[in-house]
Short mmCIF file of C-alpha atoms and ligand atoms in Angstrom, two decimals:
data_model
loop_
_atom_site.label_atom_id
_atom_site.label_comp_id
_atom_site.label_asym_id
_atom_site.label_seq_id
_atom_site.Cartn_x
_atom_site.Cartn_y
_atom_site.Cartn_z
CA UNK M 1 92.04 -24.98 44.05
CA UNK M 2 95.72 -25.75 43.45
CA UNK M 3 97.26 -29.06 44.53
CA UNK M 4 99.70 -27.16 46.69
CA UNK M 5 96.85 -25.71 48.68
CA UNK M 6 95.12 -29.03 49.13
CA UNK M 7 98.42 -30.52 50.16
CA UNK M 8 98.81 -27.85 52.81
CA UNK M 9 95.39 -28.56 54.15
CA UNK M 10 96.15 -32.24 54.21
CA UNK M 11 99.26 -31.59 56.25
CA UNK M 12 97.86 -29.05 58.68
CA UNK M 13 94.13 -29.29 58.79
CA UNK M 14 92.02 -31.04 61.32
CA UNK M 15 89.66 -33.58 59.86
CA UNK M 16 86.89 -31.10 59.54
CA UNK M 17 89.04 -28.31 58.05
CA UNK M 18 89.49 -30.45 54.99
CA UNK M 19 85.92 -29.97 53.99
CA UNK M 20 85.07 -26.41 53.11
CA UNK M 21 81.58 -25.43 54.02
CA UNK M 22 80.73 -24.81 50.35
CA UNK M 23 82.12 -28.20 49.35
CA UNK M 24 79.88 -29.90 51.91
CA UNK M 25 76.81 -28.31 50.37
CA UNK M 26 74.09 -30.74 49.20
CA UNK M 27 70.85 -29.37 47.79
CA UNK M 28 68.02 -29.43 50.28
CA UNK M 29 70.05 -29.70 53.52
CA UNK M 30 69.14 -27.13 56.14
CA UNK M 31 70.51 -26.17 59.54
CA UNK M 32 67.34 -24.82 61.07
CA UNK M 33 63.78 -25.83 61.74
CA UNK M 34 60.90 -23.39 61.83
CA UNK M 35 57.41 -23.93 63.24
CA UNK M 36 54.62 -24.35 60.73
CA UNK M 37 53.49 -21.08 59.17
CA UNK M 38 50.41 -19.78 60.95
CA UNK M 39 50.07 -16.39 59.22
CA UNK M 40 48.81 -15.71 55.66
CA UNK M 41 51.36 -15.50 52.84
CA UNK M 42 52.44 -11.95 52.17
CA UNK M 43 52.19 -10.49 48.72
CA UNK M 44 55.85 -9.92 47.81
CA UNK M 45 54.88 -7.59 44.98
CA UNK M 46 53.43 -5.06 47.37
CA UNK M 47 55.93 -5.68 50.17
CA UNK M 48 59.17 -5.20 48.20
CA UNK M 49 59.19 -3.54 44.75
CA UNK M 50 60.28 -5.92 42.01
CA UNK M 51 63.40 -3.94 41.09
CA UNK M 52 64.72 -4.28 44.64
CA UNK M 53 64.31 -8.06 44.72
CA UNK M 54 67.08 -10.43 43.61
CA UNK M 55 66.29 -12.53 40.58
CA UNK M 56 68.45 -15.52 41.52
CA UNK M 57 68.58 -17.20 44.94
CA UNK M 58 71.71 -16.31 46.97
CA UNK M 59 74.55 -18.78 46.55
CA UNK M 60 74.70 -20.18 50.06
CA UNK M 61 75.92 -23.55 51.24
CA UNK M 62 73.15 -26.01 52.06
CA UNK M 63 74.39 -27.92 55.08
CA UNK M 64 73.31 -29.49 58.36
CA UNK M 65 73.49 -27.71 61.69
CA UNK M 66 76.43 -29.86 62.78
CA UNK M 67 78.38 -28.78 59.68
CA UNK M 68 77.85 -25.13 60.49
CA UNK M 69 78.94 -25.65 64.08
CA UNK M 70 82.09 -27.54 63.09
CA UNK M 71 82.92 -24.95 60.45
CA UNK M 72 82.79 -22.03 62.86
CA UNK M 73 84.43 -23.95 65.68
CA UNK M 74 87.33 -24.81 63.35
CA UNK M 75 87.67 -21.16 62.34
CA UNK M 76 87.54 -20.00 65.96
CA UNK M 77 90.50 -22.23 66.80
CA UNK M 78 92.63 -20.37 64.28
CA UNK M 79 92.06 -17.09 66.02
CA UNK M 80 94.33 -15.65 68.64
CA UNK M 81 92.92 -13.56 71.44
CA UNK M 82 93.73 -12.47 74.95
CA UNK M 83 92.07 -15.65 76.27
CA UNK M 84 94.66 -17.70 74.30
CA UNK M 85 97.86 -16.12 75.46
CA UNK M 86 100.13 -13.15 76.09
CA UNK M 87 99.41 -10.30 73.69
CA UNK M 88 101.85 -7.42 74.31
CA UNK M 89 100.67 -5.31 71.36
CA UNK M 90 102.00 -1.85 72.24
CA UNK M 91 99.52 1.04 72.17
CA UNK M 92 96.63 -1.45 72.07
CA UNK M 93 96.36 -2.38 75.77
CA UNK M 94 95.42 -6.00 75.22
CA UNK M 95 94.52 -6.67 78.83
CA UNK M 96 92.43 -9.54 80.09
CA UNK M 97 88.67 -8.91 79.83
CA UNK M 98 87.14 -10.05 83.15
CA UNK M 99 84.21 -12.38 82.63
CA UNK M 100 82.03 -10.61 85.19
CA UNK M 101 81.67 -7.87 82.54
CA UNK M 102 80.08 -10.45 80.26
CA UNK M 103 77.74 -11.72 82.97
CA UNK M 104 76.40 -8.24 83.67
CA UNK M 105 76.03 -7.35 79.98
CA UNK M 106 73.82 -10.42 79.64
CA UNK M 107 71.34 -9.41 82.35
CA UNK M 108 68.00 -9.41 80.49
CA UNK M 109 67.29 -5.87 81.71
CA UNK M 110 70.32 -4.73 79.72
CA UNK M 111 70.41 -7.26 76.89
CA UNK M 112 66.74 -7.44 75.98
CA UNK M 113 65.65 -3.83 75.86
CA UNK M 114 65.02 -1.77 72.73
CA UNK M 115 66.39 1.71 72.05
CA UNK M 116 62.91 2.98 71.20
CA UNK M 117 61.32 1.84 74.47
CA UNK M 118 59.77 4.68 76.51
CA UNK M 119 62.25 6.24 78.91
CA UNK M 120 60.07 5.30 81.87
CA UNK M 121 60.60 1.59 81.09
CA UNK M 122 64.42 1.74 80.81
CA UNK M 123 65.33 3.83 83.83
CA UNK M 124 67.97 1.32 84.97
CA UNK M 125 69.78 1.42 81.64
CA UNK M 126 69.68 5.22 81.55
CA UNK M 127 70.97 5.37 85.11
CA UNK M 128 73.92 3.19 84.13
CA UNK M 129 74.72 5.50 81.20
CA UNK M 130 74.37 8.56 83.42
CA UNK M 131 76.68 7.11 86.07
CA UNK M 132 79.21 6.05 83.44
CA UNK M 133 79.23 9.59 82.02
CA UNK M 134 79.96 10.85 85.55
CA UNK M 135 82.64 8.24 86.27
CA UNK M 136 84.48 8.93 83.03
CA UNK M 137 84.29 12.67 83.70
CA UNK M 138 85.81 12.04 87.16
CA UNK M 139 88.54 9.77 85.81
CA UNK M 140 89.59 12.23 83.09
CA UNK M 141 89.01 15.52 84.94
CA UNK M 142 86.44 16.72 82.43
CA UNK M 143 83.04 18.33 82.99
CA UNK M 144 80.82 16.45 80.53
CA UNK M 145 81.00 13.20 78.56
CA UNK M 146 79.35 11.75 75.47
CA UNK M 147 79.20 7.97 75.20
CA UNK M 148 78.23 7.89 71.52
CA UNK M 149 81.47 7.42 69.54
CA UNK M 150 82.08 3.82 68.50
CA UNK M 151 85.90 3.82 68.48
CA UNK M 152 88.94 5.84 69.42
CA UNK M 153 89.27 7.39 65.98
CA UNK M 154 85.54 8.19 66.02
CA UNK M 155 86.03 9.92 69.37
CA UNK M 156 88.92 11.97 67.95
CA UNK M 157 86.78 13.10 65.05
CA UNK M 158 83.88 13.92 67.39
CA UNK M 159 86.19 15.94 69.66
CA UNK M 160 87.68 17.83 66.74
CA UNK M 161 84.22 18.63 65.34
CA UNK M 162 83.33 20.12 68.74
CA UNK M 163 86.55 22.16 68.70
CA UNK M 164 85.67 23.35 65.23
CA UNK M 165 82.15 24.33 66.32
CA UNK M 166 83.59 26.14 69.35
CA UNK M 167 85.96 28.26 67.25
CA UNK M 168 83.21 28.98 64.74
CA UNK M 169 80.84 30.06 67.54
CA UNK M 170 83.44 32.72 68.38
CA UNK M 171 83.63 33.86 64.79
CA UNK M 172 87.00 32.20 64.19
CA UNK M 173 87.86 29.85 61.36
CA UNK M 174 91.01 28.09 62.46
CA UNK M 175 92.39 25.53 60.01
CA UNK M 176 95.45 23.86 61.61
CA UNK M 177 95.77 20.87 63.92
CA UNK M 178 99.27 20.18 65.27
CA UNK M 179 100.45 16.62 66.04
CA UNK M 180 103.87 15.35 67.14
CA UNK M 181 105.69 12.89 64.86
CA UNK M 182 105.18 10.12 67.45
CA UNK M 183 101.39 10.51 67.27
CA UNK M 184 99.05 7.63 66.56
CA UNK M 185 98.12 7.45 62.87
CA UNK M 186 94.48 8.10 63.64
CA UNK M 187 95.31 11.64 64.89
CA UNK M 188 96.27 13.18 61.52
CA UNK M 189 93.59 11.06 59.84
CA UNK M 190 90.84 12.36 62.17
CA UNK M 191 92.08 15.94 61.79
CA UNK M 192 91.87 15.61 58.01
CA UNK M 193 88.42 14.00 58.20
CA UNK M 194 87.24 16.91 60.37
CA UNK M 195 88.41 19.33 57.67
CA UNK M 196 91.68 20.54 59.24
CA UNK M 197 95.20 20.73 57.87
CA UNK M 198 97.66 18.64 59.90
CA UNK M 199 101.02 20.10 60.90
CA UNK M 200 103.53 17.55 62.23
CA UNK M 201 106.21 18.69 64.65
CA UNK M 202 109.37 16.68 65.42
CA UNK M 203 110.17 15.14 68.81
CA UNK M 204 113.35 16.22 70.60
CA UNK M 205 116.22 13.86 71.45
CA UNK M 206 114.40 12.76 74.61
CA UNK M 207 111.42 11.59 72.55
CA UNK M 208 109.23 14.43 73.87
CA UNK M 209 107.53 17.44 72.25
CA UNK M 210 110.17 19.91 71.06
CA UNK M 211 108.99 23.14 72.72
CA UNK M 212 110.77 25.38 70.21
CA UNK M 213 109.24 23.50 67.30
CA UNK M 214 105.83 23.81 69.00
CA UNK M 215 106.23 27.57 69.54
CA UNK M 216 107.23 27.96 65.90
CA UNK M 217 104.21 25.97 64.69
CA UNK M 218 101.52 27.56 66.88
CA UNK M 219 99.76 30.69 65.63
CA UNK M 220 96.28 32.19 65.51
CA UNK M 221 95.31 29.71 62.80
CA UNK M 222 95.89 26.80 65.23
CA UNK M 223 92.64 25.05 66.13
CA UNK M 224 94.20 22.41 68.39
CA UNK M 225 97.20 20.38 69.46
CA UNK M 226 96.57 16.64 69.70
CA UNK M 227 98.73 14.85 72.22
CA UNK M 228 99.06 11.46 73.86
CA UNK M 229 100.59 11.64 77.33
CA UNK M 230 102.49 9.48 77.98
CA UNK M 231 103.23 9.49 74.28
CA UNK M 232 103.44 6.41 72.08
CA UNK M 233 107.06 5.91 73.18
CA UNK M 234 105.71 5.35 76.69
CA UNK M 235 107.26 8.63 77.87
CA UNK M 236 105.51 11.25 79.98
CA UNK M 237 105.59 14.81 78.60
CA UNK M 238 107.33 16.57 81.47
CA UNK M 239 106.55 20.04 80.16
CA UNK M 240 102.86 19.44 79.74
CA UNK M 241 101.73 22.59 81.59
CA UNK M 242 104.09 24.71 79.48
CA UNK M 243 102.81 22.99 76.32
CA UNK M 244 99.23 23.73 77.40
CA UNK M 245 100.09 27.37 78.02
CA UNK M 246 101.71 27.79 74.58
CA UNK M 247 98.63 26.42 72.82
CA UNK M 248 96.06 28.22 74.97
CA UNK M 249 97.83 31.58 74.67
CA UNK M 250 97.44 31.31 70.91
CA UNK M 251 93.72 30.57 71.35
CA UNK M 252 94.06 26.87 70.44
CA UNK M 253 92.49 23.89 72.21
CA UNK M 254 94.26 20.88 73.71
CA UNK M 255 93.10 17.46 72.62
CA UNK M 256 94.18 14.46 74.71
CA UNK M 257 94.33 11.11 72.95
CA UNK M 258 93.49 8.94 75.94
CA UNK M 259 93.04 5.71 73.99
CA UNK M 260 95.29 3.97 76.49
CA UNK M 261 95.02 5.48 79.91
CA UNK M 262 96.72 2.62 81.69
CA UNK M 263 99.62 4.93 82.54
CA UNK M 264 97.70 7.70 84.28
CA UNK M 265 94.32 6.42 85.47
CA UNK M 266 93.82 7.10 89.18
CA UNK M 267 97.08 9.07 89.36
CA UNK M 268 96.69 12.13 87.18
CA UNK M 269 94.01 13.48 84.84
CA UNK M 270 94.11 15.13 81.42
CA UNK M 271 91.75 17.80 82.76
CA UNK M 272 94.31 18.73 85.44
CA UNK M 273 97.12 18.85 82.84
CA UNK M 274 95.22 21.56 80.94
CA UNK M 275 93.46 19.54 78.25
CA UNK M 276 90.08 20.66 76.94
CA UNK M 277 88.96 17.44 75.23
CA UNK M 278 89.82 13.78 75.79
CA UNK M 279 88.68 10.52 74.33
CA UNK M 280 89.07 7.15 76.02
CA UNK M 281 89.02 3.74 74.38
CA UNK M 282 86.86 1.58 76.62
CA UNK M 283 88.14 -1.35 74.52
CA UNK M 284 91.61 -0.67 75.85
CA UNK M 285 91.74 0.83 79.33
CA UNK M 286 88.33 -0.38 80.52
CA UNK M 287 88.80 -4.02 79.49
CA UNK M 288 86.00 -4.32 76.94
CA UNK M 289 86.69 -6.69 74.03
CA UNK M 290 88.79 -5.61 71.04
CA UNK M 291 88.48 -6.05 67.33
CA UNK M 292 86.72 -9.25 66.35
CA UNK M 293 85.78 -9.67 70.02
CA UNK M 294 83.19 -6.94 69.91
CA UNK M 295 82.41 -3.40 68.89
CA UNK M 296 84.51 -0.56 70.29
CA UNK M 297 83.63 2.52 72.27
CA UNK M 298 85.41 5.88 72.36
CA UNK M 299 83.61 8.24 74.77
CA UNK M 300 84.69 11.88 74.68
CA UNK M 301 84.97 14.20 77.67
CA UNK M 302 85.04 17.97 77.39
CA UNK M 303 85.52 20.99 79.63
CA UNK M 304 82.44 23.12 80.26
CA UNK M 305 83.14 25.64 77.48
CA UNK M 306 82.82 22.83 74.89
CA UNK M 307 79.76 21.17 76.47
CA UNK M 308 77.18 23.07 74.35
CA UNK M 309 78.58 21.33 71.25
CA UNK M 310 78.26 17.75 72.53
CA UNK M 311 76.46 15.25 70.31
CA UNK M 312 72.94 14.54 71.49
CA UNK M 313 71.24 12.90 73.21
CA UNK M 314 73.12 13.09 76.50
CA UNK M 315 71.60 11.25 79.46
CA UNK M 316 70.37 13.76 82.01
CA UNK M 317 68.65 13.53 85.39
CA UNK M 318 65.56 15.53 86.29
CA UNK M 319 65.06 17.09 89.70
CA UNK M 320 62.54 14.35 90.39
CA UNK M 321 65.41 11.85 90.07
CA UNK M 322 64.19 10.44 86.76
CA UNK M 323 66.72 9.90 83.96
CA UNK M 324 66.02 11.13 80.43
CA UNK M 325 67.58 11.54 76.99
CA UNK M 326 68.45 15.20 76.75
CA UNK M 327 68.38 16.63 73.22
CA UNK M 328 68.17 20.24 74.29
CA UNK M 329 71.58 21.31 73.00
CA UNK M 330 70.88 23.89 70.27
CA UNK M 331 74.59 24.20 69.36
CA UNK M 332 75.18 20.42 69.26
CA UNK M 333 77.33 19.05 66.42
CA UNK M 334 74.48 16.53 66.00
CA UNK M 335 74.28 12.82 66.44
CA UNK M 336 77.48 10.88 65.66
CA UNK M 337 76.08 7.37 66.02
CA UNK M 338 72.72 5.64 65.90
CA UNK M 339 71.00 5.47 69.28
CA UNK M 340 73.22 5.93 72.35
CA UNK M 341 76.59 4.33 71.63
CA UNK M 342 77.47 0.64 71.83
CA UNK M 343 75.34 0.01 74.88
CA UNK M 344 76.48 -3.54 75.73
CA UNK M 345 80.08 -2.31 75.75
CA UNK M 346 79.17 0.58 78.02
CA UNK M 347 77.65 -1.92 80.48
CA UNK M 348 80.90 -3.91 80.46
CA UNK M 349 83.03 -0.79 81.06
CA UNK M 350 80.78 0.37 83.89
CA UNK M 351 81.05 -3.08 85.49
CA UNK M 352 84.85 -2.92 85.23
CA UNK M 353 85.04 0.54 86.79
CA UNK M 354 82.67 -0.39 89.62
CA UNK M 355 84.28 -3.75 90.34
CA UNK M 356 87.68 -2.07 90.77
CA UNK M 357 86.73 1.24 92.36
CA UNK M 358 89.09 4.24 92.53
CA UNK M 359 91.76 2.32 94.46
CA UNK M 360 91.62 -0.60 92.05
CA UNK M 361 91.93 1.64 89.01
CA UNK M 362 95.00 3.27 90.50
CA UNK M 363 96.47 -0.17 91.16
CA UNK M 364 95.85 -1.11 87.52
CA UNK M 365 98.01 1.83 86.47
CA UNK M 366 100.75 1.12 88.99
CA UNK M 367 101.03 -2.52 87.96
CA UNK M 368 100.90 -1.72 84.24
CA UNK M 369 103.79 0.71 84.67
CA UNK M 370 105.71 -1.67 86.93
CA UNK M 371 105.36 -4.54 84.45
CA UNK M 372 106.56 -2.39 81.55
CA UNK M 373 109.61 -1.17 83.46
CA UNK M 374 110.45 -4.69 84.63
CA UNK M 375 110.41 -5.96 81.09
CA UNK M 376 112.33 -2.97 79.72
CA UNK M 377 115.15 -3.49 82.23
CA UNK M 378 115.34 -7.23 81.53
CA UNK M 379 115.44 -6.75 77.74
CA UNK M 380 117.66 -3.65 77.64
CA UNK M 381 120.94 -5.64 77.53
CA UNK M 382 119.81 -7.47 74.37
CA UNK M 383 118.32 -4.67 72.24
CA UNK M 384 118.97 -1.04 71.44
CA UNK M 385 116.91 1.17 73.73
CA UNK M 386 116.35 4.47 71.95
CA UNK M 387 115.03 6.29 75.04
CA UNK M 388 116.61 4.67 78.04
CA UNK M 389 114.64 6.06 80.95
CA UNK M 390 111.79 5.04 83.21
CA UNK M 391 108.82 4.33 80.98
CA UNK M 392 105.11 4.36 81.68
CA UNK M 393 102.79 1.55 80.58
CA UNK M 394 104.75 0.65 77.44
CA UNK M 395 108.23 0.99 75.98
CA UNK M 396 110.06 0.79 72.70
CA UNK M 397 113.11 -1.21 71.71
CA UNK M 398 114.95 -1.00 68.42
CA UNK M 399 115.91 -4.13 66.50
CA UNK M 400 118.52 -2.24 64.48
CA UNK M 401 121.37 -4.16 66.17
CA UNK M 402 120.09 -7.37 64.56
CA UNK M 403 120.60 -5.96 61.07
CA UNK M 404 124.24 -7.10 61.23
CA UNK M 405 122.90 -10.67 61.05
CA UNK M 406 120.53 -9.75 58.24
CA UNK M 407 117.56 -10.09 60.58
CA UNK M 408 114.85 -7.46 60.90
CA UNK M 409 112.27 -6.68 63.54
CA UNK M 410 109.62 -8.28 61.34
CA UNK M 411 111.51 -11.60 61.53
CA UNK M 412 111.62 -11.46 65.33
CA UNK M 413 107.87 -10.83 65.38
CA UNK M 414 107.25 -13.80 63.07
CA UNK M 415 109.46 -16.05 65.21
CA UNK M 416 107.45 -15.13 68.32
CA UNK M 417 104.42 -16.77 66.69
CA UNK M 418 106.14 -20.15 67.01
CA UNK M 419 106.18 -19.69 70.78
CA UNK M 420 102.44 -18.95 70.93
CA UNK M 421 102.73 -15.20 71.48
CA UNK M 422 101.00 -12.42 69.69
CA UNK M 423 103.95 -10.23 68.66
CA UNK M 424 104.37 -6.69 69.95
CA UNK M 425 103.58 -3.70 67.72
CA UNK M 426 106.37 -3.22 65.18
CA UNK M 427 107.54 -0.31 63.02
CA UNK M 428 105.50 2.11 65.12
CA UNK M 429 106.04 4.81 66.29
CA UNK M 430 107.60 5.86 63.00
CA UNK M 431 110.38 7.88 64.60
CA UNK M 432 112.22 4.78 65.92
CA UNK M 433 114.21 2.61 63.51
CA UNK M 434 113.21 -1.10 63.49
CA UNK M 435 110.82 -0.31 66.32
CA UNK M 436 109.44 -2.95 68.69
CA UNK M 437 106.77 -1.54 70.97
CA UNK M 438 105.82 -3.63 73.99
CA UNK M 439 102.87 -3.14 76.35
CA UNK M 440 102.65 -6.00 78.84
CA UNK M 441 99.57 -4.61 80.74
CA UNK M 442 98.78 -5.22 84.41
CA UNK M 443 96.87 -8.47 84.02
CA UNK M 444 99.88 -10.72 83.41
CA UNK M 445 101.75 -12.69 86.06
CA UNK M 446 105.49 -12.40 86.64
CA UNK M 447 105.86 -15.94 85.28
CA UNK M 448 104.25 -14.90 82.00
CA UNK M 449 106.47 -11.83 81.73
CA UNK M 450 109.58 -13.90 82.50
CA UNK M 451 108.69 -16.54 79.93
CA UNK M 452 108.27 -13.87 77.25
CA UNK M 453 111.55 -12.20 78.23
CA UNK M 454 113.35 -15.57 77.98
CA UNK M 455 111.82 -16.14 74.55
CA UNK M 456 112.96 -12.74 73.28
CA UNK M 457 116.49 -13.46 74.54
CA UNK M 458 116.44 -16.89 72.89
CA UNK M 459 115.41 -15.31 69.58
CA UNK M 460 118.30 -12.82 69.79
CA UNK M 461 120.66 -15.81 70.29
CA UNK M 462 119.09 -17.53 67.28
CA UNK M 463 119.74 -14.39 65.22
CA UNK M 464 123.42 -14.66 66.13
CA UNK M 465 123.71 -18.43 65.58
CA UNK M 466 121.35 -19.15 62.70
CA UNK M 467 119.83 -16.00 61.21
CA UNK M 468 118.31 -17.90 58.26
CA UNK M 469 116.23 -19.93 60.70
CA UNK M 470 114.71 -16.76 62.17
CA UNK M 471 114.20 -15.23 58.75
CA UNK M 472 112.08 -18.20 57.67
CA UNK M 473 109.85 -18.25 60.74
CA UNK M 474 107.09 -18.98 61.57
CA UNK M 475 107.10 -22.78 61.36
CA UNK M 476 104.05 -23.73 63.41
CA UNK M 477 101.25 -21.58 62.03
CA UNK M 478 98.60 -22.53 59.46
CA UNK M 479 100.00 -20.05 56.99
CA UNK M 480 103.57 -18.76 56.86
CA UNK M 481 104.36 -15.28 55.64
CA UNK M 482 101.56 -13.38 53.97
CA UNK M 483 101.70 -10.28 51.88
CA UNK M 484 100.50 -8.11 54.76
CA UNK M 485 99.21 -5.29 52.59
CA UNK M 486 97.26 -7.57 50.29
CA UNK M 487 96.07 -9.65 53.24
CA UNK M 488 94.35 -6.56 54.61
CA UNK M 489 93.12 -5.17 51.29
CA UNK M 490 92.14 -8.38 49.52
CA UNK M 491 91.46 -10.90 52.26
CA UNK M 492 90.63 -14.44 51.13
CA UNK M 493 87.44 -15.06 53.02
CA UNK M 494 85.87 -18.06 51.36
CA UNK M 495 88.62 -20.65 51.65
CA UNK M 496 89.08 -22.49 54.94
CA UNK M 497 92.73 -23.18 54.08
CA UNK M 498 93.34 -19.44 54.32
CA UNK M 499 96.00 -19.29 51.59
C1 PLP B 1 94.19 2.58 69.56
C2 PLP B 1 94.54 4.01 69.51
C3 PLP B 1 93.75 4.91 68.78
C4 PLP B 1 92.59 4.49 67.88
O1 PLP B 1 91.58 3.78 68.49
P1 PLP B 1 90.54 2.92 67.61
O2 PLP B 1 89.51 2.46 68.55
O3 PLP B 1 91.33 1.82 67.00
O4 PLP B 1 89.99 3.83 66.54
C5 PLP B 1 94.09 6.24 68.84
N1 PLP B 1 95.17 6.67 69.54
C6 PLP B 1 95.95 5.83 70.24
C7 PLP B 1 97.12 6.37 71.01
C8 PLP B 1 95.67 4.47 70.23
O5 PLP B 1 96.46 3.64 70.90
#
């Protein structure tokens, strides 16, 4: 370890940070105690073949329980989550996760069951899954829902595989999936993974789908159009029924990327707009934890004509009222995940939906949209606003006006860290120069929104007065500026100093 690194740790670390868990290791220390063995020794030679067994013991730190606890507690304090502060990460819907969801997920009847238990002994869990399927179908305007996919991108891929199976069942081999240039990066990636060619069409000057470009791109080789509505600029596609007609007339399917449905839930439904398939991210709209906070969930809803292709099992209900795992879908694309989806997450989402009810869900949407428009209007005088109209649940600003001071959007984002905020999404969508994409969500108070607005305005003033200061931010974090590409590809995981 270099002296510079140790110096950093000295300056910033808490007392415990200074000792890395591996450095604390002393042979023979353990952090657990087991009861005395009361079963015969197993014969390792018959249990695990010799060539599968390691020859050397694993290199693990030997430490006391208290060392382990302090190590992980120290690491947890370096994290930033929605329970720490405002997190306006556009397109990610970082809303507060109500703790009642956690309480319910911990009920022993949900937490302590096994996926291979007989159906008769887990009727309550199956009922919850069945009801969640129904609720999500109602919310999206679809006929049937699978709860299996483990993330938004996984849902996209699942939906596209069903679209593929549908076309093939009609003797058609369509190869193209159309996406607008504002689409989320997972859309073209999922289309490619599902074996399609992606065709990108440009947005018009209003930031919406260019109908002429769409007409020119659609033909009888078009399998689907993937769309987010409102799109990632936070703008509602006004011509959605016309768009649907163009695609359907050519025999294509409409895929709705409903990762964030905070702009439409309880007000309009993809099914009513003409979409055939939709995925939802429960870890966005339905307040289940994100990222390191827990596994994701990306249920997919389909219209009836696509239902035969759903992954199995689907939870069904017999005439006797009993719930069961229905695998009788001969045209199914197959299983897309082990067991029945991320069950604990499904319990949390169901709790959220039931604790709010239809009226509550609508209110979520209204407040999310109100908060975004409030913030947009307050910040509009200080930034370029590429699409200056009423937005939905999120909006984009451009930091291009700050270039005259030599400051970029990235610098503004880094400076926000000093104020204890998670920065907004930056440089996405790709069609806006120096993009800053803000999604305040409905769970924040006016005071929180105002404080963030004031901070953004203060940073703009700093750019004018002392651009170098902004360009060297952040000043208060454990580490300063990282190589973001390398940080993701080659993360340093075994050094508590993090450098
Ligand atoms: C977040 C998001 C996705 C991807 O969801 P993951 O769960 O991260 O795979 C797809 N589309 C949009 C519009 C999103 O915001």
